Coordinates of C-alpha atoms in Angstrom, one line a residue:
M1 CA 0.0 0.0 0.0
T2 CA 1.0 3.6 -0.2
T3 CA 0.3 6.6 1.9
K4 CA -2.9 8.4 1.7
H5 CA -3.8 10.7 -1.3
R6 CA -5.6 14.0 -1.1
A7 CA -8.8 14.5 -3.1
P8 CA -8.5 16.2 -6.5
G9 CA -8.7 20.0 -6.2
T10 CA -7.7 20.2 -2.5
S11 CA -4.5 21.7 -1.1
P12 CA -1.8 19.3 0.0
Q13 CA -1.6 18.5 3.7
L14 CA 1.8 17.8 5.2
S15 CA 1.9 14.9 7.6
R16 CA 3.2 15.4 11.1
R17 CA 6.1 13.1 10.3
T18 CA 7.1 15.3 7.3
V19 CA 6.9 18.5 9.2
L20 CA 9.0 17.2 12.1
A21 CA 11.6 15.8 9.7
G22 CA 11.9 19.0 7.7
A23 CA 12.2 21.1 10.9
A24 CA 14.9 18.9 12.2
L25 CA 16.9 19.1 9.0
L26 CA 16.6 22.9 8.8
A27 CA 17.8 23.2 12.4
G28 CA 20.7 20.9 11.9
L29 CA 19.5 18.8 14.8
A30 CA 19.9 15.3 13.3
P31 CA 21.5 13.6 10.3
L32 CA 19.1 12.3 7.6
Q33 CA 19.6 8.7 8.6
A34 CA 18.6 9.4 12.3
L35 CA 15.2 10.7 11.1
H36 CA 14.4 7.3 9.8
A37 CA 15.5 5.3 12.8
A38 CA 12.9 2.7 13.6
G39 CA 10.9 3.1 16.8
P40 CA 7.8 1.8 18.6
L41 CA 4.3 2.8 17.9
E42 CA 3.0 6.0 19.4
A43 CA -0.3 6.2 21.4
D44 CA -2.3 7.4 18.3
E45 CA -0.9 4.7 16.0
E46 CA -2.5 1.3 15.4
A47 CA -1.6 -2.1 14.0
L48 CA -3.9 -4.3 12.0
F49 CA -3.0 -7.9 11.6
M50 CA -4.4 -9.9 8.7
P51 CA -5.3 -13.5 9.4
G52 CA -2.6 -15.5 7.5
T53 CA -1.6 -19.1 7.5
A54 CA 0.6 -21.3 9.7
R55 CA 1.9 -24.9 9.1
P56 CA 3.1 -27.6 11.4
T57 CA 6.8 -28.5 10.8
A58 CA 8.4 -32.0 10.8
D59 CA 10.0 -31.4 14.3
G60 CA 6.7 -30.6 16.0
R61 CA 6.8 -26.8 15.8
I62 CA 4.7 -24.3 13.8
E63 CA 5.9 -22.0 11.0
V64 CA 3.7 -18.9 11.0
D65 CA 3.3 -15.9 8.7
V66 CA 2.4 -12.6 10.4
H67 CA 1.3 -9.6 8.3
A68 CA 0.9 -6.2 9.9
W69 CA -0.2 -2.8 8.7
V70 CA 0.7 0.1 11.0
F71 CA -1.2 3.4 10.5
E72 CA -2.5 6.5 12.1
R73 CA -6.2 7.5 11.6
E74 CA -7.0 10.9 10.1
H75 CA -10.0 12.7 11.6
R76 CA -10.1 15.9 9.5
W77 CA -13.5 17.3 8.6
G78 CA -14.6 16.7 5.1
L79 CA -12.7 13.5 4.3
D80 CA -15.9 11.5 3.9
A81 CA -17.4 14.1 1.6
A82 CA -14.2 14.2 -0.5
L83 CA -14.0 10.5 -0.9
A84 CA -17.7 10.3 -1.8
R85 CA -17.2 12.9 -4.5
Y86 CA -14.3 10.9 -5.9
L87 CA -16.5 7.8 -6.0
G88 CA -19.4 9.8 -7.6
M89 CA -21.7 9.3 -4.6
S90 CA -23.8 11.8 -2.8
L91 CA -23.8 11.5 1.0
K92 CA -26.9 13.8 1.1
K93 CA -29.0 11.2 -0.7
L94 CA -28.1 8.5 1.8
S95 CA -30.1 7.7 4.9
P96 CA -28.5 8.4 8.2
A97 CA -27.8 4.7 8.7
A98 CA -26.2 4.5 5.3
R99 CA -24.0 7.6 6.0
L100 CA -22.8 6.0 9.2
R101 CA -21.9 2.8 7.4
F102 CA -20.1 4.9 4.7
S103 CA -18.1 6.7 7.5
Q104 CA -17.2 3.4 9.2
R105 CA -16.2 1.5 6.1
T106 CA -14.1 4.3 4.6
A107 CA -12.4 5.2 7.8
L108 CA -9.2 3.3 7.0
F109 CA -9.0 4.9 3.5
H110 CA -8.1 8.1 5.3
A111 CA -5.4 6.5 7.4
E112 CA -1.8 7.4 7.0
S113 CA 0.6 4.5 6.8
E114 CA 3.5 4.7 9.3
E115 CA 7.0 4.0 8.2
D116 CA 9.9 2.7 10.3
K117 CA 7.7 1.4 13.1
V118 CA 8.6 -1.7 15.1
I119 CA 6.1 -4.0 16.9
D120 CA 6.7 -7.2 18.8
V121 CA 4.5 -10.2 18.5
V122 CA 3.7 -12.5 21.5
F123 CA 2.0 -15.8 20.9
D124 CA -0.8 -16.6 23.4
G125 CA 0.1 -19.3 25.9
S126 CA 3.8 -19.0 25.1
A127 CA 6.8 -17.0 26.2
T128 CA 7.8 -16.6 22.6
R129 CA 8.2 -12.9 21.7
L130 CA 9.4 -11.9 18.2
T131 CA 10.2 -8.5 16.8
M132 CA 8.8 -7.8 13.4
P133 CA 10.9 -5.9 10.8
P134 CA 10.5 -2.1 10.7
T135 CA 7.5 -1.1 8.5
G136 CA 8.1 0.2 5.0
A137 CA 6.7 3.3 3.4
D138 CA 3.4 1.5 3.0
G139 CA 3.2 0.8 6.7
R140 CA 3.6 -3.0 6.1
S141 CA 5.7 -5.5 7.9
N142 CA 5.8 -9.2 7.2
L143 CA 7.4 -11.9 9.3
R144 CA 7.8 -15.7 8.8
A145 CA 9.0 -17.5 11.9
V146 CA 9.0 -20.9 13.5
V147 CA 7.6 -21.1 17.1
E148 CA 7.2 -23.8 19.7
A149 CA 3.9 -25.6 19.6
S150 CA 4.1 -28.0 22.6
H151 CA 1.2 -26.1 24.3
I152 CA -1.1 -26.2 21.2
P153 CA -3.5 -29.2 20.9
S154 CA -3.3 -31.0 17.6
S155 CA -7.0 -30.2 17.0
Q156 CA -6.5 -26.4 17.3
E157 CA -7.2 -24.6 14.1
W158 CA -5.9 -21.1 14.9
L159 CA -2.7 -19.7 16.4
P160 CA -3.6 -16.5 18.3
F161 CA -1.1 -13.7 19.1
H162 CA -1.0 -10.1 20.0
G163 CA 1.1 -7.1 19.2
V164 CA 3.2 -5.5 22.0
T165 CA 4.5 -1.9 21.4
G166 CA 6.6 -1.5 24.5
P167 CA 8.3 -3.3 27.4
G168 CA 5.9 -2.0 30.0
E169 CA 2.7 -2.7 28.0
L170 CA 0.5 -5.1 30.0
L171 CA -2.7 -5.4 28.0
P172 CA -2.6 -6.3 24.3
R173 CA -3.8 -3.5 22.1
F174 CA -3.8 -5.3 18.8
R175 CA -4.8 -8.9 18.3
G176 CA -4.2 -11.3 15.4
R177 CA -4.3 -14.9 14.5
A178 CA -3.0 -17.3 11.9
Q179 CA -4.9 -20.4 10.5
I180 CA -3.1 -23.6 11.2
V181 CA -3.2 -25.6 7.9
P182 CA -2.3 -29.3 8.2
A183 CA -0.1 -30.8 5.5
Q184 CA -2.9 -32.8 4.0
G185 CA -6.6 -32.0 3.4
V186 CA -8.7 -29.8 1.2
S187 CA -8.3 -26.1 0.9
V188 CA -11.3 -24.1 -0.4
I189 CA -10.1 -20.9 -2.1
S190 CA -13.1 -18.6 -2.3
D191 CA -13.7 -15.3 -4.0
I192 CA -15.9 -12.9 -1.9
D193 CA -17.7 -10.4 -4.1
D194 CA -20.7 -11.9 -5.8
T195 CA -19.5 -15.4 -4.7
I196 CA -20.4 -15.3 -1.0
K197 CA -21.5 -11.6 -0.8
R198 CA -24.0 -9.8 -3.0
T199 CA -21.9 -6.9 -4.5
Q200 CA -23.1 -6.5 -8.2
V201 CA -19.6 -5.8 -9.4
R202 CA -20.7 -5.3 -13.0
D203 CA -22.9 -2.3 -12.0
R204 CA -20.5 0.4 -10.6
R205 CA -23.2 2.4 -8.8
E206 CA -24.8 -0.6 -7.2
M207 CA -21.3 -2.0 -6.4
L208 CA -20.3 1.2 -4.5
L209 CA -23.6 1.3 -2.6
N210 CA -23.4 -2.3 -1.7
T211 CA -19.8 -1.9 -0.6
F212 CA -20.0 1.3 1.4
A213 CA -23.6 2.2 2.3
R214 CA -25.7 -0.9 2.5
R215 CA -25.8 -3.9 4.9
F216 CA -23.7 -6.7 3.5
E217 CA -26.0 -9.4 2.1
A218 CA -24.9 -13.1 1.9
T219 CA -25.6 -14.9 -1.4
P220 CA -28.3 -17.5 -0.8
G221 CA -27.2 -21.0 0.3
M222 CA -23.4 -20.4 0.1
A223 CA -22.8 -20.4 3.9
A224 CA -24.6 -23.7 4.2
H225 CA -22.6 -25.2 1.4
Y226 CA -19.3 -24.0 3.0
R227 CA -20.3 -25.3 6.4
A228 CA -21.0 -28.7 4.9
L229 CA -17.6 -28.7 3.2
A230 CA -16.0 -27.8 6.5
Q231 CA -17.2 -31.0 8.1
A232 CA -14.5 -33.0 6.4
P233 CA -11.4 -33.2 8.6
G234 CA -8.5 -31.0 7.6
T235 CA -10.6 -28.7 5.4
R236 CA -9.5 -25.0 5.5
F237 CA -10.9 -21.9 3.8
H238 CA -8.9 -19.1 2.2
Y239 CA -10.9 -16.0 1.2
L240 CA -9.4 -14.2 -1.8
S241 CA -10.6 -10.9 -3.1
G242 CA -9.6 -7.9 -5.2
S243 CA -11.2 -5.7 -2.4
P244 CA -8.6 -3.4 -0.7
I245 CA -7.2 -4.2 2.7
Q246 CA -9.1 -1.3 4.3
L247 CA -12.4 -3.3 4.0
Y248 CA -10.9 -6.1 6.1
P249 CA -12.8 -5.2 9.3
A250 CA -16.1 -5.1 7.6
L251 CA -15.5 -8.2 5.6
T252 CA -14.4 -10.3 8.5
D253 CA -17.5 -9.2 10.5
F254 CA -19.6 -10.2 7.5
I255 CA -18.0 -13.7 7.3
R256 CA -18.6 -14.3 11.0
D257 CA -22.1 -12.8 11.1
A258 CA -23.3 -14.7 8.0
D259 CA -22.0 -18.0 9.5
F260 CA -19.3 -18.8 6.9
P261 CA -16.4 -20.8 8.2
A262 CA -13.5 -18.7 9.3
G263 CA -10.4 -18.6 7.1
S264 CA -7.3 -16.8 6.1
M265 CA -7.9 -13.5 4.3
H266 CA -6.0 -12.4 1.2
L267 CA -7.1 -8.9 0.1
R268 CA -5.4 -6.5 -2.3
E269 CA -2.8 -4.1 -1.0
S270 CA -4.0 -0.5 -1.6
T271 CA -4.4 2.6 0.4
T272 CA -5.0 5.2 -2.4
W273 CA -8.3 6.4 -3.6
R274 CA -7.3 6.0 -7.2
T275 CA -6.7 2.3 -6.8
L276 CA -9.7 1.6 -4.7
I277 CA -11.3 -0.2 -7.7
P278 CA -8.7 -2.4 -9.4
S279 CA -8.4 -2.9 -13.1
G280 CA -9.1 -6.3 -14.4
E281 CA -5.4 -7.0 -14.8
E282 CA -4.6 -5.9 -11.3
S283 CA -7.3 -8.1 -9.8
R284 CA -6.2 -11.1 -12.0
A285 CA -2.5 -10.7 -11.0
H286 CA -3.5 -10.5 -7.3
K287 CA -5.6 -13.6 -7.4
L288 CA -3.2 -15.7 -9.4
G289 CA -0.3 -14.6 -7.1
V290 CA -2.2 -15.7 -4.0
I291 CA -3.3 -19.0 -5.4
E292 CA 0.2 -19.9 -6.7
R293 CA 1.6 -19.1 -3.3
L294 CA -0.9 -21.3 -1.4
L295 CA -0.2 -24.1 -3.8
A296 CA 3.5 -23.8 -3.3
E297 CA 3.3 -23.5 0.5
F298 CA 1.0 -26.5 0.9
P299 CA 2.3 -29.0 -1.7
Q300 CA 0.4 -32.0 -0.4
R301 CA -3.0 -30.4 -0.1
R302 CA -5.8 -30.5 -2.7
F303 CA -7.7 -27.4 -3.7
V304 CA -11.3 -26.4 -4.6
L305 CA -11.6 -23.1 -6.4
V306 CA -14.9 -21.2 -5.9
G307 CA -15.8 -18.0 -7.7
D308 CA -18.4 -16.3 -9.9
S309 CA -19.0 -15.5 -13.5
G310 CA -19.2 -11.7 -13.0
E311 CA -15.5 -11.1 -13.6
A312 CA -12.6 -13.4 -14.6
D313 CA -12.8 -16.1 -12.0
P314 CA -13.6 -18.8 -14.6
E315 CA -10.6 -17.8 -16.7
I316 CA -8.2 -17.5 -13.7
Y317 CA -9.3 -20.9 -12.3
A318 CA -9.0 -22.6 -15.7
Q319 CA -5.4 -21.2 -16.0
V320 CA -4.6 -22.6 -12.5
F321 CA -6.0 -26.0 -13.3
R322 CA -4.0 -26.3 -16.5
A323 CA -0.8 -25.5 -14.5
H324 CA -1.7 -27.9 -11.6
P325 CA -4.2 -30.5 -12.9
Q326 CA -3.3 -33.0 -10.1
R327 CA -3.8 -30.5 -7.3
I328 CA -7.3 -29.1 -8.2
D329 CA -10.2 -31.3 -7.1
G330 CA -12.8 -29.0 -8.7
I331 CA -13.9 -25.6 -9.9
V332 CA -17.3 -24.1 -8.9
I333 CA -18.5 -21.0 -10.6
R334 CA -21.6 -19.2 -9.2
D335 CA -23.6 -18.0 -12.2
V336 CA -24.4 -14.2 -12.1
T337 CA -24.4 -13.6 -15.9
D338 CA -27.0 -16.1 -17.0
E339 CA -24.5 -18.1 -19.2
N340 CA -24.9 -21.9 -19.5
R341 CA -22.2 -24.4 -19.9
L342 CA -22.5 -24.4 -23.7
S343 CA -21.9 -20.7 -24.0
D344 CA -19.0 -19.5 -26.2
R345 CA -17.3 -18.2 -23.1
Y346 CA -17.2 -21.5 -21.2
R347 CA -16.5 -23.6 -24.2
A348 CA -13.4 -21.5 -24.8
T349 CA -12.4 -21.1 -21.2
F350 CA -12.6 -24.8 -20.3
D351 CA -11.5 -26.2 -23.7
G352 CA -9.6 -29.4 -23.1
I353 CA -10.5 -29.6 -19.4
D354 CA -12.6 -32.7 -18.3
P355 CA -16.2 -31.5 -17.9
V356 CA -16.4 -33.2 -14.5
V357 CA -13.8 -30.8 -13.1
W358 CA -15.8 -27.6 -13.4
H359 CA -19.3 -26.8 -12.3
L360 CA -21.9 -24.0 -12.6
L361 CA -23.9 -23.1 -9.5
R362 CA -27.1 -21.7 -10.9
P363 CA -29.4 -19.3 -8.9
D364 CA -32.2 -22.0 -8.9
T365 CA -29.9 -24.7 -7.7
T366 CA -29.9 -25.7 -4.1
A367 CA -27.4 -28.6 -4.1
W368 CA -23.7 -28.2 -4.1
P369 CA -22.6 -29.3 -7.6
M370 CA -19.5 -31.3 -6.7
H371 CA -18.5 -34.0 -4.2
A372 CA -16.1 -33.0 -1.4
A373 CA -14.1 -36.2 -1.9
P374 CA -11.0 -36.1 -4.0
R375 CA -11.1 -37.2 -7.6

């Protein structure tokens, strides 16, 4: 991600960090490198941990990925109105409840990413404390580490941890967790928009209203299908979306409240208004990158790919299957474009792929179209 952008037509606002750095340089108080010395989070700075993955190792420990974003919220008057204008929305036409949702869901789009910040991670029930690398200009820090797992039951599906910003901090301010993925089993990689959540991506106005102003609405039957899949031992879920990371709090609440199985979250890295809505190529590259990484990190697992026909999920998943035909148990496409299996699009997309591999989930279909068992 990058630091926040001002709305078109407004005067630039210097960040507190920029002002202090400039003043120090002019006064000759510190060399340039000292201005970038890494330090702990300040009281008004926050850390957001994305739920990633963890994997048991051969020696009985756990290798875990920790992904953090450190930022400071901006509370200047007019930010909501400026973002709404950029999106072509009118806050005045929204109900009070919709305006409140807009303010809550867009809050992190106004945040300023914090560079050169250091946070420690403590794993619950363990004395293990790790220091994450200093954050980059995008406020991000990523850590892969191996931790002891003797206190973790074999049936436990999540590894909880919390961020610690100073030696005297007693209560955890920022919590996170990683999904423990066993070496074998089925991983369901699921798109979010128009797959498990009604978004209407193909209609820009409706997409923006459904994303920022309306209650999130689950697509009928999908939560029940996923809960049925989750009954098989070793099944894990990985939610993959071109939605930006700032929507993570709202999306994780939706997944929980709509009774979908919990899973790792893989959202697009973006903090600029101009990249809020990705291009088709950006979304495709993001999804392919995540899928390839999961396949590489869990080489013994089998995968089910679930998406919808509104964008390029069929084409992306067909490409993945051709590259890894022995790893993909099936492809399920939720139909939102009213195209049948014999359409020109599907005939070209799945040309040469066994018809039993891919499935259409039609709006009038109540049964899950494929078996959970491996082929």
